[in-house]
Amino acid sequence: MGLFILRRVWVMLLTALCLTFIVFFLTNLYPNLEKLAKSEGNFRMTDEQVDSWLSNRGYTDNVFSKYGQWLGVLPGYVIEGSDGETRARCAIPGEPVEDAATFCGVLQGNWGSSTVFKVPVLDKVGESLALTGKLMFWVLVVMVPSALLLGVLAGMREGSATDRSLSTIAITTTATPEYVSGVILIAVFASSTAGLQWFKATAASAMEDANFENFFLPVLTIALYGMGYIARMTRASMAEVMTAQYIRTARLKGVSFGNIVMKHALRNALIAPFTVIMLQFPWLLNGVVIVETLFNYKGFGWTLVQAAGNNDIELLLGVSVVSVFVVLITQLISDIGYVYLNPRISVS
Amino acid sequence: MDPLSWGEIIARVMAQLTPVWIALVLLFVVSILFKRRLGLYGKLFDSMIGMIGFALVMFWVFTGLFGAMGLIVTHDSLAQIASMKNKVPGTAILGVEEGIYPYYLLGGDNLGRDVFSRMVDGAWVVMQIAPLATVFAFMVGITLGLPAGYYGGRLDTGLSFLANLILAFPVILLFYLLVTPEIIATGIPNYMATFLFIFPLVFAAVLLNSRYHTRPSLRTPLLIGVLGVLGWLYLSLVSEVGSKVHILPGFADLFDVPSGILVVFVSVVFVNSPTVFRIVRGLTMDIKTRDYVAAAATRGEGPWYIMLWEILPNARGPLIVDFCLRIGYTTILLGTLGFFGLGLPPESPDWGTTINDGRRLLRIYLHPALVPAFSLLSLVLGLNLLADGLREESLRD
């Protein structure tokens, strides 16, 4: 088991390195850098001025050396610029260049600063992650119990009318992406035209003070999409368990149907949904981006859109690192959890 | 003129869709009459769920097709009439000329365009991109997944690592990285298109060669013919005058794909193919232990013959089901791209872009966003139901 986890962690780190390199490569392509130079320096720069602006700040190095510096495994650049000023990657503004540290990258905790929000990337990412964490917590609170309930109710009598109607509901929610269900929910519950102004169409006020009125619609929108999938998995798993020999034995012994479901079937039926719930995280991340944009909630997804839309290279890199790690860690947990929960699979 | 009542709106929309109803009825009557001779497709008509799903899907297919032929749309989906901004469904156009449809059946959007016509044209955008992109993703996934599952070992480890790499990317981040004007300027999407779209050629070549290589007199002309046609289509698709990949001269280029559409196409194929790869790989690993595979190997068939003519046909059930689900997923992805304003031109009538336009005024005017939202919902729901029906029927025998 230890070796298995070790190997998984090693593959995960390798994946993370590759992915961050791809993001780094794509965000540091010349057209992006040119746009950065023009927005940071001056919009009327000539091509030569752009080149010297970039080379004075170490942007024209080859991409591997830049990546190494950004990661913090290669020494940061110290360049005497064409304008006579010496710049160092690790220099702290206001202090002499000679005092700068040799290494300063992501590993040393230096994530750079956002050009759009004018704050350090680490602060912005932390702040937006906290907001998204709040959203995700409520999404899970709504989604998991309702999905499991739906799946168990549908799966305990396969092929019955309850099963048919609940399965149709589950299929409908998986067929409704967040930008469709969000729009429909706002139209029904928050517009002045439909008349039911029960909730607010924006979650901007939920960032400080979340309450039922301003937070329920975004939470429900994300939860609905993921719910159908988990419910269908639970249903399949439950239907399989209900045909097992020990359930028939219990019925023949005269145990009541309710007791069979609660005491015999439920526990075994919940193994498969666990991994599915963990694997839903990358999907939820997607939903978060859409819903935060739709409801103007300034969390992680909203930050991603702002960073990508405004060519904020360092913020986008920071956001990518975090999201890649979130995805990889949930995959790891789901793998380990599956092995741990299911005695039939052994890795050693 | 007075605005139409809801009953009149529904009646007129139904009348406008007449060609679709005729086509649907014909298709269903013919299919049900001959369903015993039509294999899996015929069995679909034994399942209520499958039939409902199929009807929903074909409704949008016919709407897209006839819409593109100009049989359904009432107005040009890009034309703006200033007096019709944000008008409710059924509003009459003031001072209408002779020969122009006198109503906006489903209202006007914030620029005064006809919501109904945009919905119909949006269906055509989806029909053009989603099935074809899914086919390409399947070609890539099958061509790489079969050898990975069959040979295993290093090849499998390497390809699986690459697939997991792409799968670990948050989709929206990938779209934002690939579909920006700066990245398009560097030509990376064009190079990716050149790489990804070669897989159908490889697939066709290996498929035919493995079957007919013992009969060179048939094999050689067949391969030259098929690869010639596919190769020309391939070059017309990837090569674009004025872009980074420019192989064919302009006169030999069969069709021009606008660079925005090509990028959308590439990113959708790129996101979908790792999942198809994993499915095919898993199925291959399962099927290669069967007796008929061992029998073929004993007969002396080559590995590619076994993969493509023994394993692949026996994996078709789950693959067809996944194909339906994946078209739905691709439709959702296209909507996501439109929703974030990536790739497709801003005035494009596709549903994602229209939803994004409509949501800004959603609290006051519902129809510009709700119409495309329900269209997308019904199409994806239809595909899911169809997949469910197919799964049920293919498990039955």
XYZ file of C-alpha atoms in Angstrom:
745
model
C 0.000 0.000 0.000
C 2.815 2.416 0.899
C 4.613 1.701 -2.352
C 1.382 2.205 -4.297
C 0.826 5.621 -2.745
C 4.455 6.564 -3.309
C 4.231 5.650 -6.984
C 0.983 7.560 -7.383
C 2.494 10.649 -5.741
C 5.519 10.438 -8.041
C 3.337 10.218 -11.158
C 1.249 13.075 -9.803
C 4.280 15.318 -9.365
C 5.492 14.470 -12.856
C 2.045 15.305 -14.257
C 1.991 18.577 -12.343
C 5.419 19.520 -13.707
C 4.365 18.764 -17.286
C 1.087 20.632 -16.954
C 2.591 23.726 -15.379
C 5.221 23.730 -18.087
C 2.540 23.620 -20.802
C 0.664 26.495 -19.180
C 3.930 28.398 -18.755
C 4.837 27.822 -22.388
C 1.436 28.906 -23.702
C 1.209 32.017 -21.543
C 4.780 33.080 -22.364
C 4.422 32.978 -26.131
C 5.702 36.093 -27.856
C 2.320 37.662 -28.758
C 1.285 37.466 -25.082
C 4.560 39.033 -23.959
C 4.224 41.778 -26.546
C 0.760 42.572 -25.209
C 2.147 42.561 -21.655
C 4.959 44.956 -22.612
C 2.505 47.314 -24.263
C 0.035 47.284 -21.401
C 2.705 47.644 -18.690
C 4.945 50.079 -20.544
C 3.333 52.149 -23.185
C 0.777 51.339 -25.859
C 2.679 53.208 -28.557
C 5.965 51.323 -28.208
C 7.755 50.431 -31.410
C 8.841 46.846 -32.021
C 12.426 47.625 -30.924
C 11.217 49.228 -27.722
C 9.079 46.180 -26.989
C 12.093 43.938 -27.564
C 14.359 45.913 -25.275
C 11.618 46.187 -22.617
C 11.272 42.420 -22.680
C 14.960 41.571 -22.767
C 15.677 43.991 -19.903
C 13.233 41.979 -17.797
C 14.495 38.554 -18.754
C 11.497 37.651 -20.919
C 13.541 36.800 -24.007
C 15.465 33.905 -22.395
C 14.653 30.469 -23.665
C 11.496 28.995 -22.220
C 13.196 26.268 -20.158
C 15.422 28.708 -18.319
C 12.434 31.002 -17.701
C 10.426 28.048 -16.405
C 13.286 27.041 -14.102
C 13.464 30.557 -12.717
C 9.716 30.739 -12.252
C 9.757 27.381 -10.480
C 12.716 28.444 -8.343
C 15.249 25.771 -9.287
C 17.406 28.038 -11.448
C 18.915 31.307 -10.173
C 16.827 34.363 -11.062
C 18.165 36.640 -13.769
C 20.319 39.688 -13.094
C 20.419 41.778 -16.258
C 22.124 45.034 -16.951
C 19.574 46.530 -19.302
C 20.116 48.490 -22.495
C 18.955 51.577 -20.586
C 21.826 51.169 -18.080
C 19.624 50.061 -15.191
C 20.343 46.682 -13.590
C 17.316 44.552 -12.847
C 17.132 41.292 -10.948
C 14.214 38.896 -10.832
C 14.464 38.533 -7.082
C 15.016 42.194 -6.245
C 12.525 43.669 -3.805
C 11.374 47.115 -4.961
C 13.188 49.854 -3.061
C 16.173 47.718 -2.061
C 19.513 47.452 -3.861
C 19.796 44.790 -6.561
C 22.924 43.286 -4.946
C 20.942 42.144 -1.898
C 18.493 40.104 -3.964
C 18.165 36.399 -3.257
C 19.515 33.918 -5.812
C 16.424 31.752 -6.105
C 12.928 33.103 -6.108
C 10.206 31.052 -7.663
C 7.009 29.285 -6.830
C 8.878 26.843 -4.584
C 10.236 29.734 -2.498
C 6.742 31.175 -2.197
C 7.264 33.991 -4.684
C 4.333 33.747 -7.092
C 4.766 37.180 -8.623
C 2.152 39.887 -8.664
C -1.045 40.381 -10.591
C -1.029 43.131 -13.190
C -4.822 43.487 -13.114
C -5.501 43.525 -9.379
C -2.153 45.069 -8.366
C -1.731 42.636 -5.468
C 0.594 39.650 -4.928
C -0.718 36.549 -6.723
C -0.563 34.453 -3.563
C -2.871 36.848 -1.703
C -5.368 37.021 -4.569
C -5.417 33.244 -5.050
C -5.795 32.616 -1.320
C -8.613 35.122 -0.984
C -10.538 33.761 -3.981
C -9.974 30.143 -2.919
C -11.540 30.926 0.456
C -14.629 32.308 -1.280
C -14.867 29.328 -3.627
C -14.327 26.977 -0.691
C -17.424 28.440 0.927
C -19.391 27.894 -2.285
C -18.124 24.338 -2.698
C -18.930 23.445 0.888
C -22.583 24.359 0.424
C -22.655 22.669 -2.985
C -21.519 19.417 -1.399
C -23.976 19.827 1.464
C -26.827 20.142 -1.039
C -25.572 17.785 -3.725
C -24.318 14.653 -1.978
C -27.279 13.797 0.269
C -29.878 14.559 -2.399
C -27.976 12.605 -5.063
C -27.559 9.578 -2.788
C -31.215 9.704 -1.737
C -32.343 9.949 -5.364
C -30.094 7.084 -6.405
C -31.052 4.768 -3.543
C -34.778 5.404 -3.998
C -34.503 4.720 -7.727
C -32.261 1.685 -7.374
C -34.066 -0.212 -4.627
C -36.864 -1.343 -6.961
C -35.321 -1.446 -10.417
C -37.773 -0.863 -13.258
C -40.595 0.446 -11.078
C -42.473 3.665 -11.790
C -40.448 5.455 -9.083
C -37.254 4.269 -10.746
C -38.390 5.456 -14.188
C -39.402 8.919 -13.054
C -36.397 9.493 -10.780
C -34.022 8.296 -13.512
C -35.585 10.703 -15.971
C -35.020 13.538 -13.495
C -31.386 12.445 -13.105
C -30.863 12.328 -16.886
C -32.435 15.758 -17.286
C -30.123 17.358 -14.735
C -27.021 15.836 -16.372
C -28.238 17.191 -19.714
C -28.477 20.719 -18.310
C -25.136 22.513 -18.211
C -24.709 25.238 -15.587
C -25.126 28.099 -18.004
C -28.532 26.728 -19.015
C -29.847 25.817 -15.556
C -28.478 29.053 -14.101
C -30.284 31.111 -16.719
C -33.514 29.181 -16.224
C -33.316 29.457 -12.422
C -32.664 33.190 -12.573
C -35.520 33.630 -15.037
C -37.955 31.745 -12.827
C -36.917 32.798 -9.333
C -35.180 36.144 -9.646
C -36.631 38.077 -12.576
C -39.227 40.801 -12.301
C -41.049 39.438 -15.376
C -41.904 36.040 -13.940
C -42.965 37.714 -10.713
C -41.376 35.303 -8.246
C -38.573 37.396 -6.823
C -37.631 34.902 -4.141
C -33.885 35.010 -4.661
C -31.280 37.455 -5.902
C -29.805 37.060 -9.376
C -26.358 38.080 -8.175
C -24.219 36.576 -5.452
C -21.927 39.593 -5.112
C -23.286 40.344 -1.639
C -22.781 36.704 -0.611
C -19.024 37.222 -0.485
C -19.252 38.964 2.893
C -22.599 37.825 4.110
C -23.986 34.691 2.531
C -27.618 33.965 3.223
C -30.335 31.842 1.712
C -31.581 34.633 -0.512
C -28.334 35.493 -2.272
C -26.499 32.160 -2.148
C -29.094 29.498 -2.878
C -29.294 29.895 -6.676
C -25.531 29.591 -7.397
C -25.256 26.612 -5.045
C -28.264 24.910 -6.614
C -27.002 25.555 -10.148
C -23.698 23.770 -9.542
C -25.276 21.023 -7.449
C -27.913 20.129 -10.057
C -25.424 19.282 -12.793
C -23.283 17.034 -10.618
C -26.246 15.518 -8.816
C -27.674 13.604 -11.783
C -24.420 11.810 -12.462
C -23.842 10.735 -8.869
C -27.490 9.663 -8.595
C -27.188 7.454 -11.685
C -24.022 5.819 -10.337
C -25.692 5.241 -6.981
C -28.750 3.798 -8.718
C -26.668 1.348 -10.758
C -24.689 0.313 -7.696
C -27.836 -0.068 -5.576
C -29.646 -2.055 -8.284
C -26.695 -4.438 -8.467
C -26.554 -4.928 -4.722
C -30.325 -5.589 -4.551
C -29.939 -8.621 -6.838
C -27.224 -10.160 -4.635
C -27.713 -13.515 -2.904
C -27.549 -12.179 0.647
C -30.419 -9.769 -0.017
C -32.547 -12.690 -1.237
C -31.580 -14.669 1.856
C -32.585 -11.761 4.059
C -35.945 -11.491 2.287
C -36.549 -15.236 2.662
C -35.747 -14.969 6.348
C -38.590 -12.475 6.545
C -36.702 -9.234 7.112
C -38.846 -6.250 6.148
C -38.022 -4.361 2.956
C -37.118 -1.176 4.795
C -34.705 -3.029 7.037
C -33.060 -4.753 4.076
C -32.453 -1.443 2.344
C -31.218 0.346 5.466
C -29.165 -2.386 7.120
C -28.009 -4.723 4.351
C -27.899 -2.958 1.020
C -27.036 0.665 1.685
C -23.507 0.246 2.961
C -22.342 -1.893 0.090
C -24.090 0.293 -2.435
C -22.227 3.414 -1.334
C -18.701 2.273 -2.222
C -18.890 3.162 -5.913
C -20.464 6.615 -5.448
C -17.587 7.634 -3.179
C -15.046 7.554 -5.996
C -17.528 9.197 -8.317
C -18.001 12.062 -5.870
C -14.247 12.575 -5.626
C -13.874 12.455 -9.405
C -16.599 15.093 -9.705
C -14.243 17.744 -8.345
C -12.659 18.636 -11.699
C -16.174 18.958 -13.099
C -17.253 21.096 -10.196
C -14.263 23.325 -10.903
C -15.658 23.842 -14.394
C -19.095 24.588 -13.012
C -17.579 27.011 -10.533
C -16.048 29.059 -13.348
C -19.371 29.321 -15.170
C -21.508 29.977 -12.098
C -19.149 32.545 -10.600
C -19.178 34.413 -13.897
C -22.946 34.137 -14.189
C -23.641 35.261 -10.623
C -20.722 37.694 -10.361
C -19.219 35.952 -7.319
C -15.553 36.921 -7.155
C -14.096 33.514 -6.298
C -11.523 31.277 -7.916
C -13.322 30.730 -11.212
C -14.047 34.415 -11.619
C -10.357 35.149 -10.977
C -9.399 32.587 -13.642
C -11.613 34.299 -16.207
C -10.278 37.736 -15.292
C -6.655 36.585 -15.433
C -7.107 34.826 -18.762
C -9.170 37.596 -20.302
C -6.736 40.345 -19.298
C -3.460 38.581 -20.140
C -2.429 38.609 -16.457
C 0.333 36.026 -16.933
C 1.526 35.476 -13.366
C -1.962 35.325 -11.893
C -3.044 32.863 -14.588
C -0.023 30.684 -13.804
C -0.848 30.772 -10.099
C -4.481 29.873 -10.755
C -3.417 27.030 -13.052
C -1.015 25.583 -10.494
C -3.718 25.526 -7.853
C -6.398 24.047 -10.113
C -4.066 21.373 -11.485
C -3.152 20.360 -7.937
C -6.786 20.294 -6.852
C -7.599 17.922 -9.717
C -4.581 15.680 -9.151
C -5.017 15.449 -5.379
C -8.693 14.503 -5.685
C -7.735 11.814 -8.190
C -5.168 10.497 -5.734
C -7.644 10.487 -2.865
C -10.254 8.713 -4.977
C -7.748 6.027 -6.030
C -6.589 5.416 -2.479
C -10.126 5.587 -1.129
C -11.359 3.061 -3.656
C -8.648 0.580 -2.746
C -9.255 1.194 0.936
C -13.027 0.792 0.773
C -13.143 -2.161 -1.589
C -11.581 -5.281 -0.099
C -11.752 -7.116 -3.448
C -9.064 -4.880 -4.978
C -5.590 -5.291 -3.617
C -2.614 -3.486 -5.066
C 0.242 -5.274 -3.372
C -51.092 45.205 -36.267
C -51.850 43.664 -32.912
C -49.306 41.409 -31.217
C -50.082 37.697 -31.426
C -51.555 35.781 -28.507
C -49.664 32.757 -27.153
C -51.950 30.356 -29.004
C -51.302 32.107 -32.292
C -47.537 32.155 -31.651
C -47.500 28.405 -31.060
C -49.634 27.792 -34.154
C -47.381 29.936 -36.330
C -44.152 28.378 -34.983
C -45.614 24.944 -35.699
C -46.576 26.044 -39.200
C -43.110 27.454 -39.776
C -41.631 24.077 -38.764
C -43.848 22.118 -41.206
C -40.940 20.593 -43.210
C -39.473 19.257 -39.951
C -42.762 17.580 -38.946
C -43.138 15.990 -42.391
C -39.565 14.659 -42.315
C -39.976 13.349 -38.763
C -43.239 11.557 -39.511
C -41.822 10.002 -42.684
C -38.684 8.850 -40.889
C -40.650 7.274 -38.048
C -43.221 5.572 -40.269
C -40.522 4.044 -42.499
C -38.346 3.033 -39.544
C -41.185 1.406 -37.624
C -42.424 -0.462 -40.721
C -39.004 -1.970 -41.403
C -37.661 -2.117 -37.850
C -37.081 -5.887 -37.853
C -34.631 -5.595 -40.756
C -32.645 -2.643 -39.416
C -30.497 -4.253 -36.705
C -29.690 -2.175 -33.629
C -31.234 0.937 -35.183
C -34.511 -0.929 -35.624
C -34.474 -2.241 -32.064
C -34.341 1.355 -30.871
C -38.016 1.594 -31.832
C -38.902 -1.036 -29.210
C -37.920 1.282 -26.372
C -40.090 4.267 -25.514
C -37.183 6.234 -24.012
C -35.020 5.586 -27.055
C -37.795 6.711 -29.379
C -38.372 9.956 -27.487
C -34.644 10.666 -27.477
C -34.330 9.862 -31.182
C -37.284 12.135 -31.995
C -35.748 15.041 -30.055
C -32.373 14.590 -31.749
C -33.839 14.237 -35.239
C -36.061 17.264 -34.624
C -32.957 19.416 -34.180
C -31.094 17.710 -37.019
C -33.960 18.447 -39.438
C -34.402 21.953 -38.029
C -30.714 22.656 -38.608
C -30.737 21.165 -42.109
C -33.924 22.815 -43.343
C -32.938 26.026 -41.576
C -29.694 26.110 -43.529
C -31.700 25.541 -46.713
C -33.819 28.574 -45.809
C -37.101 26.686 -45.406
C -37.772 27.607 -41.784
C -36.160 30.913 -40.839
C -38.412 33.942 -40.987
C -35.668 36.577 -40.993
C -31.922 36.856 -41.519
C -30.417 35.898 -38.159
C -27.900 38.757 -38.323
C -30.247 41.501 -39.582
C -31.165 44.076 -36.952
C -34.412 46.016 -36.870
C -34.006 48.893 -34.433
C -37.689 49.096 -33.492
C -37.691 45.423 -32.447
C -35.125 45.626 -29.620
C -36.132 43.403 -26.681
C -39.684 43.035 -27.956
C -41.745 40.211 -26.459
C -42.676 37.139 -28.531
C -45.299 37.698 -31.168
C -44.659 41.412 -31.702
C -45.577 42.726 -35.144
C -42.930 44.631 -37.077
C -43.905 48.263 -37.663
C -44.090 49.435 -41.258
C -43.219 46.030 -42.650
C -42.537 45.726 -46.352
C -44.285 43.314 -48.644
C -42.705 39.844 -48.631
C -41.083 40.057 -45.206
C -42.544 37.962 -42.402
C -44.627 40.457 -40.383
C -43.871 39.109 -36.872
C -40.943 38.256 -34.616
C -42.407 34.940 -33.490
C -40.205 34.509 -30.417
C -39.401 38.184 -29.935
C -36.332 40.292 -30.589
C -33.006 40.347 -28.749
C -31.079 43.330 -27.412
C -29.916 44.295 -30.906
C -33.304 43.785 -32.547
C -32.556 40.420 -34.172
C -35.173 37.689 -34.531
C -34.805 35.145 -31.706
C -36.622 32.392 -33.611
C -34.344 32.596 -36.658
C -31.273 32.708 -34.453
C -32.433 29.566 -32.656
C -32.840 27.736 -35.990
C -29.459 28.919 -37.290
C -27.861 28.007 -33.954
C -29.045 24.434 -34.481
C -27.174 24.407 -37.787
C -23.934 25.592 -36.113
C -24.186 22.695 -33.642
C -25.008 20.180 -36.396
C -21.975 21.274 -38.395
C -19.458 21.037 -35.571
C -20.574 18.576 -32.881
C -20.993 15.261 -34.824
C -17.894 15.797 -36.948
C -15.737 16.806 -33.976
C -16.937 13.703 -32.142
C -16.053 11.522 -35.145
C -12.536 12.975 -35.186
C -12.168 12.454 -31.444
C -13.213 8.822 -31.928
C -10.705 8.357 -34.760
C -7.900 9.668 -32.554
C -9.056 7.676 -29.537
C -9.510 4.423 -31.481
C -6.264 4.644 -33.452
C -4.273 5.175 -30.240
C -6.406 3.190 -27.800
C -6.378 -0.111 -29.713
C -2.575 -0.586 -29.753
C -2.273 0.741 -26.188
C -4.719 -1.861 -24.927
C -3.503 -4.656 -27.217
C 0.253 -4.350 -26.742
C 0.294 -2.871 -23.237
C 3.738 -2.229 -21.781
C 5.731 0.923 -22.444
C 3.450 2.135 -25.235
C 0.429 1.897 -22.958
C 2.215 3.641 -20.067
C 3.317 6.500 -22.301
C 0.000 7.055 -24.035
C -1.984 6.730 -20.806
C 0.262 9.298 -19.162
C -0.390 11.718 -22.020
C -4.138 11.084 -21.847
C -4.203 11.663 -18.083
C -2.187 14.832 -18.602
C -4.886 16.295 -20.834
C -7.656 15.018 -18.569
C -6.141 16.723 -15.524
C -6.437 20.106 -17.251
C -9.500 22.092 -16.239
C -11.362 22.337 -19.566
C -12.079 26.044 -19.366
C -8.443 26.868 -18.633
C -7.438 24.862 -21.696
C -9.959 26.748 -23.813
C -8.716 30.078 -22.530
C -5.142 29.075 -23.319
C -5.887 27.768 -26.824
C -8.625 30.032 -28.081
C -7.199 33.537 -27.710
C -6.224 35.737 -30.656
C -2.594 35.789 -29.461
C -2.293 32.005 -29.510
C -4.066 31.781 -32.863
C -1.494 34.251 -34.211
C 1.332 31.867 -33.282
C -0.308 29.113 -35.355
C -0.383 26.518 -32.559
C -4.038 25.556 -33.233
C -3.200 25.097 -36.927
C -0.322 22.761 -36.073
C -2.558 20.862 -33.680
C -5.181 20.553 -36.422
C -2.531 19.231 -38.788
C -1.596 16.611 -36.219
C -5.056 15.612 -34.970
C -6.817 15.468 -38.321
C -4.304 13.045 -39.799
C -5.696 10.261 -37.618
C -8.708 9.460 -39.863
C -6.235 8.932 -42.727
C -4.053 6.665 -40.630
C -7.133 4.809 -39.451
C -8.490 4.273 -42.978
C -5.095 3.225 -44.331
C -4.440 0.662 -41.599
C -8.025 -0.588 -41.701
C -7.946 -1.363 -45.427
C -4.347 -2.512 -45.589
C -4.700 -5.020 -42.758
C -7.686 -6.584 -44.483
C -6.559 -6.642 -48.098
C -2.757 -6.833 -47.922
C -2.900 -10.435 -49.146
C -4.576 -9.233 -52.349
C -2.276 -6.487 -53.696
C -4.226 -6.147 -56.955
C -7.269 -4.954 -55.010
C -5.443 -3.315 -52.126
C -3.232 -0.894 -54.069
C -5.906 0.850 -56.188
C -8.301 0.899 -53.227
C -5.748 2.521 -50.940
C -4.689 5.037 -53.579
C -8.326 5.983 -54.223
C -9.405 6.275 -50.595
C -6.245 8.014 -49.399
C -6.334 10.359 -52.385
C -9.850 11.565 -51.569
C -9.247 11.705 -47.799
C -5.876 13.357 -48.282
C -7.331 16.087 -50.434
C -10.114 16.709 -47.895
C -7.514 16.725 -45.118
C -5.294 19.232 -46.895
C -8.279 21.451 -47.709
C -9.291 21.358 -44.059
C -5.940 22.176 -42.456
C -4.352 24.348 -45.090
C -5.572 27.911 -45.136
C -4.331 30.709 -47.355
C -2.754 33.321 -45.105
C -2.401 31.139 -42.014
C 0.659 29.343 -40.667
C -0.191 26.066 -42.350
C -0.395 26.828 -46.037
C 0.315 23.790 -48.189
C -2.291 23.767 -50.911
C -2.498 26.647 -53.365
C -5.773 28.573 -53.103
C -7.419 27.104 -56.225
C -7.026 23.507 -55.003
C -8.504 24.334 -51.586
C -11.959 22.754 -51.595
C -13.468 24.701 -48.714
C -12.456 27.485 -46.385
C -12.934 26.922 -42.696
C -12.910 30.252 -40.853
C -9.949 30.180 -38.454
C -12.222 30.746 -35.429
C -14.284 27.653 -36.263
C -11.142 25.588 -36.891
C -9.751 26.507 -33.464
C -13.035 25.623 -31.765
C -13.042 22.345 -33.664
C -9.464 21.516 -32.671
C -9.939 22.275 -29.002
C -13.136 20.237 -28.799
C -11.449 17.242 -30.468
C -8.424 17.667 -28.221
C -10.516 17.663 -25.033
C -12.648 14.672 -26.076
C -10.084 12.262 -27.474
C -8.345 11.235 -24.183
C -11.643 9.992 -22.768
C -12.361 7.989 -25.924
C -8.808 6.646 -25.722
C -9.404 5.402 -22.179
C -12.683 3.718 -23.109
C -11.225 1.989 -26.187
C -8.148 0.910 -24.255
C -10.259 -0.615 -21.489
C -12.520 -2.442 -23.958
C -9.519 -3.765 -25.899
C -7.867 -5.108 -22.754
C -11.098 -6.914 -21.954
C -11.793 -8.318 -25.438
C -8.258 -9.435 -26.280
C -8.550 -12.343 -23.850
C -11.508 -13.855 -25.785
C -11.254 -17.106 -27.713
C -11.963 -15.646 -31.144
C -8.964 -13.353 -30.781
C -6.783 -16.355 -29.950
C -8.294 -18.175 -32.957
C -7.416 -15.286 -35.271
C -3.875 -15.184 -33.908
C -3.551 -18.956 -34.498
C -4.769 -18.430 -38.058
C -1.755 -16.184 -38.503
C -3.560 -12.826 -38.759
C -1.472 -9.732 -38.084
C -1.937 -7.639 -34.933
C -3.650 -4.755 -36.782
C -6.120 -7.124 -38.439
C -6.999 -8.516 -35.017
C -7.375 -5.070 -33.530
C -9.445 -3.526 -36.300
C -11.461 -6.468 -37.644
C -11.831 -8.690 -34.577
C -11.709 -6.465 -31.493
C -13.219 -3.202 -32.755
C -16.479 -4.667 -34.171
C -17.041 -6.477 -30.886
C -16.562 -3.264 -28.919
C -19.157 -1.390 -30.989
C -22.030 -1.502 -28.444
C -20.422 0.594 -25.706
C -18.747 2.787 -28.320
C -22.048 3.663 -30.039
C -23.609 4.522 -26.680
C -20.636 6.678 -25.780
C -20.762 8.317 -29.203
C -24.287 9.610 -28.513
C -23.348 10.830 -25.033
C -20.222 12.474 -26.395
C -22.085 14.444 -29.064
C -24.178 15.816 -26.217
C -21.077 16.639 -24.217
C -19.535 18.315 -27.271
C -22.697 20.412 -27.634
C -22.286 21.481 -24.012
C -18.623 22.333 -24.642
C -19.544 24.400 -27.699
C -22.073 26.243 -25.586
C -19.407 26.849 -22.934
C -17.078 28.320 -25.546
C -19.872 30.558 -26.816
C -20.804 31.513 -23.248
C -17.286 32.808 -22.610
C -17.129 34.437 -26.042
C -14.215 32.268 -27.142
C -13.534 31.312 -30.738
C -16.851 31.858 -32.457
C -17.507 35.354 -33.848
C -19.490 37.584 -31.443
C -22.533 37.869 -33.730
C -22.637 34.086 -34.306
C -26.133 32.652 -33.773
C -24.883 29.587 -31.842
C -26.736 28.894 -28.610
C -23.895 29.546 -26.159
C -23.194 33.012 -27.543
C -26.913 33.812 -27.629
C -27.356 32.733 -23.998
C -24.416 34.914 -23.013
C -25.911 37.905 -24.866
C -29.319 37.315 -23.359
C -28.250 36.868 -19.746
C -27.231 40.514 -19.350
C -30.838 41.660 -19.462
C -32.238 38.449 -18.047
C -34.016 40.040 -15.111
C -36.203 42.131 -17.407
C -36.381 40.272 -20.738
C -36.500 36.509 -20.476
C -37.006 35.273 -24.039
C -33.599 36.065 -25.677
C -31.794 33.765 -23.219
C -34.504 31.211 -22.482
C -35.145 30.148 -26.088
C -31.546 28.997 -26.806
C -31.264 27.607 -23.258
C -34.242 25.292 -23.779
C -33.018 24.382 -27.282
C -29.654 23.241 -25.947
C -31.297 21.458 -23.037
C -33.680 19.516 -25.285
C -30.984 18.472 -27.762
C -28.615 17.209 -25.058
C -31.484 15.538 -23.228
C -32.492 13.828 -26.481
C -28.959 12.529 -26.998
C -28.819 11.224 -23.423
C -32.176 9.472 -23.747
C -31.108 8.023 -27.096
C -27.915 6.675 -25.516
C -29.978 5.204 -22.678
C -32.354 3.499 -25.107
C -29.472 2.111 -27.169
C -27.756 0.789 -24.051
C -30.921 -0.956 -22.894
C -31.569 -2.524 -26.311
C -27.973 -3.606 -26.906
C -27.835 -5.265 -23.461
C -31.012 -7.187 -24.219
C -29.489 -9.591 -26.742
